[in-house]
Amino acid sequence: MRILVLGGTVFLSRAVAEAAVARGHDVTCAARGVSGTVPDGATLVRWDRAEAVPPELAGAGFDAVVDVSRIPSHVRTAVAAFPDAHWAFVSTINVYADVATPGGTPDTLPLLDPIETDEDPSSSPEAYGAMKVACENTVRSGVAGSLIIRPGLIVGPGDPSGRFTYWPARFAQAAEDGLPVLVPEPVDEEIQIIDVRDLADWMVTAVESGTTGVYDGVCPPLPRSEVLAQVAAGVGADPKLVPVSAAALTERDVKPWSGPRSLPMWIGDPDWSGMLTHDATASLSAGLRVRPIAESARDTLAWLRATPDAKVTGLTRDEEQEVLAAVQG
């Protein structure tokens, strides 16, 4: 197949291009080419998507297009250029207006109202989700056949967000310094993630088979305690874990999810208890296969050690120990 990956240089889009090349497909990556490199075997065509479609892409006759954009105008331009291809569009679970109901599916959860703006949505998950809704609508109405995948927290080697990365890094650090590791309560709160390579493999398989429809790109929900146990096993660590309540974390200015002084894989708000507990049955039935979290943790740590400038978000080790000292008296 001739597959056009819009992107192909960073994390998920690069993993998709890599998986497609490995299966023998003719892969073209359209990107500005400033954020990274395309996989060996793929062809890079430089394209700033705020500009017109390059002539070497226009009318090229691609069998499939994979897009990860969050910018509605970029998606409109690409859909108009390649309407006859089978589209696989990567959206997000942030498109859902209901984040409180556990076990939700694309058929049961309402969506945010679409936002057509091209302004940077990074400061607001609601704006990000609403812009993705607009992108989804353009794809579904403008191409012959489409697959929409709404991932949750994507993890694994190459992760530019540093969120899941925090845990393999922290557990490996604990194996060296012997200090305890702070974990959020409730320890058995269910969460779900997806390894970037599993998501990429599934998307290429779906493109090959012409799969259409809307799916959540998530693994089955697991208790946080199980996720962290697998992370520990993957990095060869057995740290002492100290659970701390959400109230105590908030009181000490620990932020949820990501960023400085944060605790990744923790939301801390019961009103968001449905965000990381979607029903993955339909996605698994459609061919999604998920690897053990221990494998994701092992490979993420190996990538971290080989990539000194890789991002790791969250509490520093000193900040973590200060919080633990405060809550333990």
Coordinates of C-alpha atoms in Angstrom, one line a residue:
M1 CA 0.0 0.0 0.0
R2 CA 1.0 3.6 -0.5
I3 CA 0.5 5.2 2.9
L4 CA 0.8 8.9 3.7
V5 CA 1.7 9.7 7.3
L6 CA 1.0 13.4 8.1
G7 CA 3.9 13.8 10.5
G8 CA 6.1 10.8 10.9
T9 CA 9.0 12.3 12.9
V10 CA 7.8 12.3 16.5
F11 CA 6.3 9.6 18.8
L12 CA 3.0 8.1 17.5
S13 CA 3.2 9.3 13.9
R14 CA 6.8 8.1 13.7
A15 CA 5.8 4.7 15.3
V16 CA 3.1 4.4 12.7
A17 CA 5.5 5.1 9.9
E18 CA 8.0 2.7 11.3
A19 CA 5.4 -0.1 11.7
A20 CA 4.2 0.5 8.1
V21 CA 7.7 0.4 6.7
A22 CA 8.4 -2.8 8.6
R23 CA 5.5 -4.5 6.9
G24 CA 6.7 -3.5 3.4
H25 CA 4.5 -0.6 2.6
D26 CA 5.5 2.4 0.6
V27 CA 5.5 5.2 3.2
T28 CA 5.7 8.9 2.7
C29 CA 5.9 11.2 5.7
A30 CA 4.8 14.8 5.2
A31 CA 6.3 17.1 7.9
R32 CA 8.3 20.3 8.4
G33 CA 11.2 18.1 9.3
V34 CA 12.3 20.2 12.2
S35 CA 11.2 18.0 15.1
G36 CA 13.0 14.7 14.3
T37 CA 13.7 12.3 11.5
V38 CA 11.5 9.8 9.6
P39 CA 12.2 6.1 10.0
D40 CA 14.7 4.4 7.6
G41 CA 12.8 3.3 4.5
A42 CA 10.2 6.1 4.6
T43 CA 10.3 9.2 2.3
L44 CA 10.2 12.7 3.8
V45 CA 8.3 15.4 1.9
R46 CA 8.6 18.7 3.7
W47 CA 5.3 20.4 4.3
D48 CA 4.3 23.2 6.6
R49 CA 0.6 22.5 6.8
A50 CA -0.3 26.1 7.1
E51 CA 0.7 26.3 3.5
A52 CA -0.6 24.7 0.3
V53 CA -0.1 21.0 -0.4
P54 CA 3.3 20.4 -2.0
P55 CA 3.0 19.4 -5.7
E56 CA 4.8 16.1 -5.0
L57 CA 1.9 15.1 -2.8
A58 CA -1.0 16.5 -4.7
G59 CA -2.6 13.8 -6.8
A60 CA -0.1 11.2 -5.7
G61 CA -2.8 8.5 -5.3
F62 CA -2.3 7.3 -1.7
D63 CA -4.2 4.3 -0.6
A64 CA -4.3 5.5 3.0
V65 CA -3.7 8.6 5.1
V66 CA -2.8 8.7 8.8
D67 CA -3.2 12.0 10.5
V68 CA -2.6 13.1 14.1
S69 CA -3.2 16.9 13.8
R70 CA -5.1 19.0 16.3
I71 CA -5.5 21.9 14.0
P72 CA -8.9 22.0 12.1
S73 CA -7.7 24.0 9.1
H74 CA -4.8 21.6 8.6
V75 CA -7.2 18.6 8.5
R76 CA -9.6 20.4 6.2
T77 CA -6.8 21.1 3.7
A78 CA -5.5 17.5 3.8
V79 CA -9.0 15.9 3.5
A80 CA -9.7 18.1 0.5
A81 CA -6.4 17.0 -1.1
F82 CA -6.8 13.2 -0.4
P83 CA -10.6 12.5 -0.2
D84 CA -10.4 9.1 -1.9
A85 CA -7.9 7.6 0.5
H86 CA -8.8 5.5 3.5
W87 CA -8.2 7.8 6.5
A88 CA -7.0 6.9 10.0
F89 CA -7.3 9.9 12.3
V90 CA -5.9 10.0 15.7
S91 CA -8.1 11.9 18.0
T92 CA -8.2 11.8 21.9
I93 CA -10.4 10.8 24.8
N94 CA -10.5 14.5 25.6
V95 CA -13.3 14.8 23.0
Y96 CA -15.8 13.5 25.5
A97 CA -18.0 15.9 27.5
D98 CA -18.7 13.3 30.1
V99 CA -15.5 12.5 32.1
A100 CA -17.3 11.2 35.2
T101 CA -19.0 8.0 34.0
P102 CA -16.8 4.8 34.2
G103 CA -17.0 2.3 31.4
G104 CA -17.9 4.7 28.7
T105 CA -17.6 4.0 25.0
P106 CA -17.8 6.1 21.8
D107 CA -21.4 5.0 21.5
T108 CA -22.5 6.1 25.0
L109 CA -20.5 9.2 25.8
P110 CA -21.5 12.7 24.5
L111 CA -18.9 14.8 22.7
L112 CA -17.8 18.4 23.3
D113 CA -19.1 21.0 20.9
P114 CA -16.5 21.4 18.1
I115 CA -14.2 24.4 18.0
E116 CA -12.9 25.5 14.6
T117 CA -10.2 27.8 15.8
D118 CA -6.5 27.2 15.0
E119 CA -5.3 28.8 18.2
D120 CA -2.9 26.8 20.4
P121 CA -5.1 24.5 22.6
S122 CA -2.3 23.4 24.9
S123 CA -3.5 25.4 27.9
S124 CA -6.9 23.8 28.0
P125 CA -7.8 20.1 27.7
E126 CA -11.4 21.2 26.8
A127 CA -10.2 23.4 23.9
Y128 CA -7.9 20.6 22.8
G129 CA -10.7 18.1 22.8
A130 CA -13.2 20.4 21.1
M131 CA -10.7 21.1 18.3
K132 CA -10.2 17.4 17.9
V133 CA -14.0 17.0 17.5
A134 CA -13.9 19.5 14.7
C135 CA -11.1 17.6 13.1
E136 CA -13.0 14.3 13.4
N137 CA -16.1 15.9 11.8
T138 CA -14.1 17.0 8.8
V139 CA -12.6 13.6 8.3
R140 CA -15.9 11.7 8.7
S141 CA -17.8 13.9 6.4
G142 CA -15.1 14.5 3.8
V143 CA -13.5 11.1 2.9
A144 CA -14.7 7.8 1.5
G145 CA -13.9 5.7 4.6
S146 CA -12.4 6.7 8.0
L147 CA -11.2 5.2 11.2
I148 CA -11.2 7.5 14.2
I149 CA -9.1 6.4 17.2
R150 CA -9.3 8.2 20.5
P151 CA -6.3 7.3 22.6
G152 CA -5.9 8.0 26.3
L153 CA -2.4 8.3 27.8
I154 CA 0.1 7.1 25.3
V155 CA 3.3 5.7 26.8
G156 CA 6.6 4.0 25.7
P157 CA 9.9 4.9 24.2
G158 CA 10.1 8.3 22.6
D159 CA 7.3 9.8 24.8
P160 CA 7.8 13.6 24.5
S161 CA 5.4 14.3 27.4
G162 CA 7.4 12.6 30.1
R163 CA 4.3 11.6 32.1
F164 CA 4.4 7.8 32.3
T165 CA 8.1 8.2 32.0
Y166 CA 8.2 9.6 35.5
W167 CA 7.4 6.2 37.0
P168 CA 10.1 3.9 35.4
A169 CA 12.6 6.7 36.1
R170 CA 11.5 7.2 39.7
F171 CA 11.5 3.4 40.5
A172 CA 14.9 3.0 38.9
Q173 CA 16.1 5.9 41.0
A174 CA 14.6 4.3 44.2
A175 CA 16.5 1.1 43.4
E176 CA 19.7 3.0 43.5
D177 CA 19.1 5.4 46.5
G178 CA 16.9 3.1 48.6
L179 CA 14.4 5.9 49.4
P180 CA 10.6 5.4 49.4
V181 CA 8.4 6.4 46.5
L182 CA 5.2 8.5 47.0
V183 CA 2.1 7.1 45.3
P184 CA -1.4 8.7 45.3
E185 CA -4.4 7.4 47.0
P186 CA -6.6 5.5 46.3
V187 CA -4.0 3.0 45.3
D188 CA -6.5 0.8 43.6
E189 CA -8.1 3.5 41.5
E190 CA -8.4 2.2 38.0
I191 CA -6.4 3.8 35.2
Q192 CA -5.6 2.9 31.6
I193 CA -2.7 3.6 29.2
I194 CA -1.6 2.4 25.8
D195 CA 1.9 1.6 24.5
V196 CA 2.7 3.7 21.4
R197 CA 3.9 0.7 19.5
D198 CA 0.7 -1.3 20.2
L199 CA -1.4 1.7 19.0
A200 CA 0.8 2.1 15.9
D201 CA 0.6 -1.6 15.0
W202 CA -3.2 -1.6 15.4
M203 CA -3.5 1.4 13.2
V204 CA -1.4 -0.1 10.4
T205 CA -3.5 -3.3 10.7
A206 CA -6.7 -1.4 10.5
V207 CA -5.5 0.5 7.4
E208 CA -4.5 -2.7 5.7
S209 CA -8.0 -4.2 6.3
G210 CA -9.9 -1.0 5.6
T211 CA -11.4 -0.9 9.1
T212 CA -13.8 2.0 9.7
G213 CA -15.6 3.3 12.8
V214 CA -14.7 5.1 16.0
Y215 CA -12.7 3.4 18.8
D216 CA -11.0 4.3 22.0
G217 CA -7.3 3.6 21.9
V218 CA -6.8 2.3 25.5
C219 CA -6.0 -0.9 27.4
P220 CA -8.5 -2.4 29.8
P221 CA -8.6 -0.5 33.1
L222 CA -6.2 -1.7 35.7
P223 CA -5.8 -0.7 39.4
R224 CA -3.0 1.8 39.8
S225 CA -1.4 -0.6 42.2
E226 CA -1.2 -3.2 39.4
V227 CA 0.2 -0.7 36.9
L228 CA 2.9 0.3 39.4
A229 CA 3.7 -3.3 40.3
Q230 CA 4.3 -4.0 36.6
V231 CA 6.4 -0.9 36.3
A232 CA 8.6 -2.0 39.2
A233 CA 8.9 -5.5 37.7
G234 CA 9.9 -4.0 34.3
V235 CA 12.7 -1.9 35.7
G236 CA 13.9 -4.5 38.3
A237 CA 12.9 -2.5 41.3
D238 CA 11.1 -3.2 44.6
P239 CA 10.7 0.2 46.2
K240 CA 8.8 1.0 49.4
L241 CA 5.6 2.7 48.3
V242 CA 4.0 5.3 50.5
P243 CA 0.4 6.2 49.7
V244 CA -0.6 9.8 50.2
S245 CA -4.2 11.2 50.1
A246 CA -5.4 13.6 47.5
A247 CA -6.1 16.2 50.2
A248 CA -2.6 16.0 51.5
L249 CA -1.1 16.3 48.1
T250 CA -3.2 19.3 47.2
E251 CA -2.4 20.9 50.5
R252 CA 1.3 20.6 49.6
D253 CA 0.8 22.0 46.1
V254 CA 1.3 18.8 44.3
K255 CA -0.3 19.1 40.8
P256 CA -2.1 16.3 39.0
W257 CA -1.2 14.7 35.7
S258 CA 1.8 16.6 34.4
G259 CA 4.1 19.6 34.6
P260 CA 6.4 20.8 37.4
R261 CA 5.7 19.5 40.9
S262 CA 3.1 17.1 39.6
L263 CA 2.3 13.4 40.1
P264 CA 1.7 11.8 36.7
M265 CA -1.0 9.1 36.2
W266 CA -3.0 10.9 38.9
I267 CA -6.0 13.2 38.3
G268 CA -7.1 13.7 41.9
D269 CA -10.6 14.8 41.1
P270 CA -13.4 12.2 41.6
D271 CA -15.5 14.1 39.0
W272 CA -13.0 12.9 36.4
S273 CA -13.2 9.2 37.5
G274 CA -14.4 8.1 34.1
M275 CA -11.6 9.6 32.0
L276 CA -9.2 6.7 32.4
T277 CA -11.8 3.9 32.8
H278 CA -13.2 3.5 29.3
D279 CA -14.6 0.1 28.1
A280 CA -11.9 -1.3 25.7
T281 CA -13.9 -4.3 24.6
A282 CA -14.7 -3.0 21.1
S283 CA -11.1 -1.9 20.4
L284 CA -9.8 -5.3 21.5
S285 CA -12.4 -7.0 19.2
A286 CA -11.2 -4.8 16.4
G287 CA -7.7 -6.0 16.6
L288 CA -6.0 -4.0 19.3
R289 CA -3.3 -6.0 21.2
V290 CA -1.7 -4.7 24.3
R291 CA 1.7 -5.7 25.7
P292 CA 2.5 -6.1 29.4
I293 CA 3.1 -2.8 31.1
A294 CA 6.3 -4.3 32.5
E295 CA 7.6 -4.4 28.9
S296 CA 6.6 -0.8 28.3
A297 CA 8.4 0.3 31.5
R298 CA 11.5 -1.7 30.7
D299 CA 11.8 -0.2 27.2
T300 CA 11.0 3.3 28.3
L301 CA 13.8 3.2 30.9
A302 CA 16.2 1.9 28.3
W303 CA 15.2 4.7 26.0
L304 CA 15.6 7.2 28.8
R305 CA 19.1 6.0 29.6
A306 CA 20.1 6.3 26.0
T307 CA 18.5 9.7 25.6
P308 CA 20.0 12.2 28.1
D309 CA 17.7 15.1 27.0
A310 CA 14.5 13.1 27.2
K311 CA 11.7 14.8 29.1
V312 CA 10.5 13.5 32.5
T313 CA 7.8 15.6 34.1
G314 CA 6.7 15.5 37.8
L315 CA 8.0 15.9 41.3
T316 CA 11.8 16.0 41.6
R317 CA 13.2 13.5 44.0
D318 CA 13.8 16.2 46.6
E319 CA 10.3 17.6 46.3
E320 CA 8.9 14.1 46.7
Q321 CA 10.9 13.4 49.9
E322 CA 9.9 16.8 51.3
V323 CA 6.2 15.9 50.8
L324 CA 6.7 12.5 52.4
A325 CA 8.5 14.0 55.4
A326 CA 5.7 16.5 55.9
V327 CA 2.8 13.9 55.7
Q328 CA 4.6 11.4 57.8
G329 CA 5.3 13.9 60.6

